[in-house]
Coordinates of C-alpha atoms in Angstrom, one line a residue:
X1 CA -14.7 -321.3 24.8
X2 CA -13.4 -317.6 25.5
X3 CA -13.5 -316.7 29.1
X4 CA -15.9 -313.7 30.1
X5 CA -14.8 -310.7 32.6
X6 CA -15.3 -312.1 36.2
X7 CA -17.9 -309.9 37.8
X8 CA -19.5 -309.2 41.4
X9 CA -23.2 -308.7 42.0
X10 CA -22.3 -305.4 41.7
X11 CA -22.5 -305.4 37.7
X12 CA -26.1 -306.1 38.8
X13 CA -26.0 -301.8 38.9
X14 CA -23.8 -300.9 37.2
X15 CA -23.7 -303.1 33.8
X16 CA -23.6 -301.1 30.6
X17 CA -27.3 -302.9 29.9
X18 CA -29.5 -304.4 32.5
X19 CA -32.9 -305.8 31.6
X20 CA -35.2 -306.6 34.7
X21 CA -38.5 -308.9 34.4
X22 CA -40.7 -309.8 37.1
X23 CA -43.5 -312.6 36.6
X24 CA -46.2 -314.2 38.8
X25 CA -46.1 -318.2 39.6
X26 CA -48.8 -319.9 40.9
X27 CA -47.0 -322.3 43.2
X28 CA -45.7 -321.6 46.8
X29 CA -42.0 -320.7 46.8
X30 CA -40.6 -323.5 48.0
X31 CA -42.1 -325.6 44.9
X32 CA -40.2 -322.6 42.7
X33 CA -37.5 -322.5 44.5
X34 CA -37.1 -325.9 44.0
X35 CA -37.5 -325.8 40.3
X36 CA -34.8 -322.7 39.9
X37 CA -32.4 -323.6 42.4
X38 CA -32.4 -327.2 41.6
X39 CA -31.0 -329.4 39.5
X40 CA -30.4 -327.4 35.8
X41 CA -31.4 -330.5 33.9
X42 CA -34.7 -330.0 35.5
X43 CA -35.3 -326.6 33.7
X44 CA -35.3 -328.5 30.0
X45 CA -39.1 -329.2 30.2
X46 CA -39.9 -325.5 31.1
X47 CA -37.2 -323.1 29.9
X48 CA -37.4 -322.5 26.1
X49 CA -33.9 -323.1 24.2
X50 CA -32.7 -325.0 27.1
X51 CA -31.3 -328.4 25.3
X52 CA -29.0 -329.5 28.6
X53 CA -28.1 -328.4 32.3
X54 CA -26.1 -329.5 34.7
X55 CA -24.1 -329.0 37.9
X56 CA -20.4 -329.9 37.6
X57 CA -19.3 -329.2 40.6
X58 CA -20.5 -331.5 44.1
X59 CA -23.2 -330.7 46.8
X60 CA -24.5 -329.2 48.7
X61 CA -25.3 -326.4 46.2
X62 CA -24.2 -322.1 46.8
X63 CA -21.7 -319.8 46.0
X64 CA -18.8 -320.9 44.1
X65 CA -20.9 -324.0 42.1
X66 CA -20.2 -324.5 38.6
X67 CA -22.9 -325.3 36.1
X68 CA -23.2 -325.6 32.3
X69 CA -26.0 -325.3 30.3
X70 CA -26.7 -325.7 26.3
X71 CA -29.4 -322.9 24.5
X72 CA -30.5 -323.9 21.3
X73 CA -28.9 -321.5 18.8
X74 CA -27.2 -319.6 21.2
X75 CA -24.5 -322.0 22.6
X76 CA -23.1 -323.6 25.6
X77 CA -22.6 -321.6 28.8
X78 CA -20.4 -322.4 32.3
X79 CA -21.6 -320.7 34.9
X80 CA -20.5 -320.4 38.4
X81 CA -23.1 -319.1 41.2
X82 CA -21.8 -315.9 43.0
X83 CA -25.1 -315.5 45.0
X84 CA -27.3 -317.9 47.0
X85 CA -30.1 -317.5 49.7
X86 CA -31.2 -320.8 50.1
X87 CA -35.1 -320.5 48.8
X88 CA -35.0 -317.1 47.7
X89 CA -31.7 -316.2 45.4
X90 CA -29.3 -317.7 42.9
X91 CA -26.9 -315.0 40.7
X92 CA -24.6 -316.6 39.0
X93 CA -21.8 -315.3 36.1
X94 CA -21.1 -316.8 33.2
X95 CA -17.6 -317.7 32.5
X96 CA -17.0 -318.8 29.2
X97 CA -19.2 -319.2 26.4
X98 CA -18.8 -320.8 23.2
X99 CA -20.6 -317.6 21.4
X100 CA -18.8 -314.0 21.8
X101 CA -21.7 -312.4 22.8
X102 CA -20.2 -310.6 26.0
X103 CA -17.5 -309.7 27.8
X104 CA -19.4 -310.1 30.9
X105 CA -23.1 -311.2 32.1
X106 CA -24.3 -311.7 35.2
X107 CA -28.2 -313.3 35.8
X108 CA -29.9 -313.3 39.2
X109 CA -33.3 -315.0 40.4
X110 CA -34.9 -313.6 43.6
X111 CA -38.1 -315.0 44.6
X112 CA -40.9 -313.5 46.5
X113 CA -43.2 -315.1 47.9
X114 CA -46.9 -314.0 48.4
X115 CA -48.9 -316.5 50.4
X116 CA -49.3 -319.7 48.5
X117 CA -47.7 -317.7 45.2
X118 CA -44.4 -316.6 44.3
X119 CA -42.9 -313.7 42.0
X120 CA -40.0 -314.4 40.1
X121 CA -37.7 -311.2 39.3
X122 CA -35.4 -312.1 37.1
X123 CA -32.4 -309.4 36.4
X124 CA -29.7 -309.7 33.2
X125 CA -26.5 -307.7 33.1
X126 CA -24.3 -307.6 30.4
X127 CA -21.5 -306.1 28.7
X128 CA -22.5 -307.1 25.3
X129 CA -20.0 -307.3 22.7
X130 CA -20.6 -305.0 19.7
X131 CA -21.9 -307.4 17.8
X132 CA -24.5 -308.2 20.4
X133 CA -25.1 -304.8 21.3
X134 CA -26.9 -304.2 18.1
X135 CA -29.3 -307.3 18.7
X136 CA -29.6 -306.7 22.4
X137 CA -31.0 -302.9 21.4
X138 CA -33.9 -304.8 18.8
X139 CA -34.2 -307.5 21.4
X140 CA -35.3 -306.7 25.2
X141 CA -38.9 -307.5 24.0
X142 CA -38.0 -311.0 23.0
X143 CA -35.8 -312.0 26.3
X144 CA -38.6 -310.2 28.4
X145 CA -41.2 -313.0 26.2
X146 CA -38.5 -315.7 27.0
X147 CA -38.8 -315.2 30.3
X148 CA -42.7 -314.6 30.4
X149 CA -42.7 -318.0 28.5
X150 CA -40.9 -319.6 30.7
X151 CA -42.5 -318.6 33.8
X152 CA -45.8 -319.9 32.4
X153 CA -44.3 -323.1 31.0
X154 CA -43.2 -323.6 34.9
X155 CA -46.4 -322.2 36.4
X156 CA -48.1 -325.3 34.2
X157 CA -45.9 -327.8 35.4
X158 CA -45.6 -326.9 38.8
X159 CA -49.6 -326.7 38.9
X160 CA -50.2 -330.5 37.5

């Protein structure tokens, strides 16, 4: 897998493309928090594409955890987490992936909560490769409906 550009949160700014989504959960944020922050397998019921997550590195969870996760059709990811308020915030960077979509990409999760409901704001940062660039330019409408579908598919399963 080819090693991406290590990046701080703040490529969060200054990325060459950075795609911000909010959506509403009905579920405290604890209950979300738990869901996001937790254990990556965990987001396979509700995220779409997601075939496997995982931590690979030891609790207790924060900055400098590895993860690795598998998106159908888009390939495997290892991530390490560069940003984490316990119950509110996870960024993390990806490090290698076995697509070349980027040289760089950076995701962070930041919840807020509103009384017994939460927002999700999700923000994606990337340095696309060329390649990608040209998809990423046709696509921001599709990751924005990702992330709406996956909001709703964990808004279901956090309400049963």
């Amino acid at each position: 897998m080819p090693a991406l550009r290590e990046e701080s949160l703040e490529f969060l700014k200054s990325a060459p493309i950075i795609l911000d989504f909010a959506e509403h959960v009905r579920a405290p944020q604890a209950e979300v928090w738990a869901a996001i922050g937790g254990d990556p397998s965990t987001w396979v019921p509700w995220f779409p594409g997601l075939r496997e997550g995982a931590f690979t590195s030891s609790p207790p969870h924060g900055v400098g955890t590895k993860r690795q996760v598998s998106v159908r059709g888009v390939g495997q990811y290892k991530e390490t987490i560069v940003a984490w308020d316990e119950g509110s915030r996870m960024a993390y960077r990806v490090d290698r992936t076995s697509l070349p979509i980027a040289r760089a990409l950076l995701e962070d999760w930041v919840l807020e909560p509103h009384g017994d409901t939460t927002t999700v704001h999700w923000t994606f940062a990337i340095d696309p490769t060329p390649v990608f660039r040209v998809s990423l330019r046709l696509s921001p409408k599709t990751i924005g409906r990702v992330f709406s579908k996956a909001m709703r598919n964990l808004d279901a399963r956090l309400a049963s």
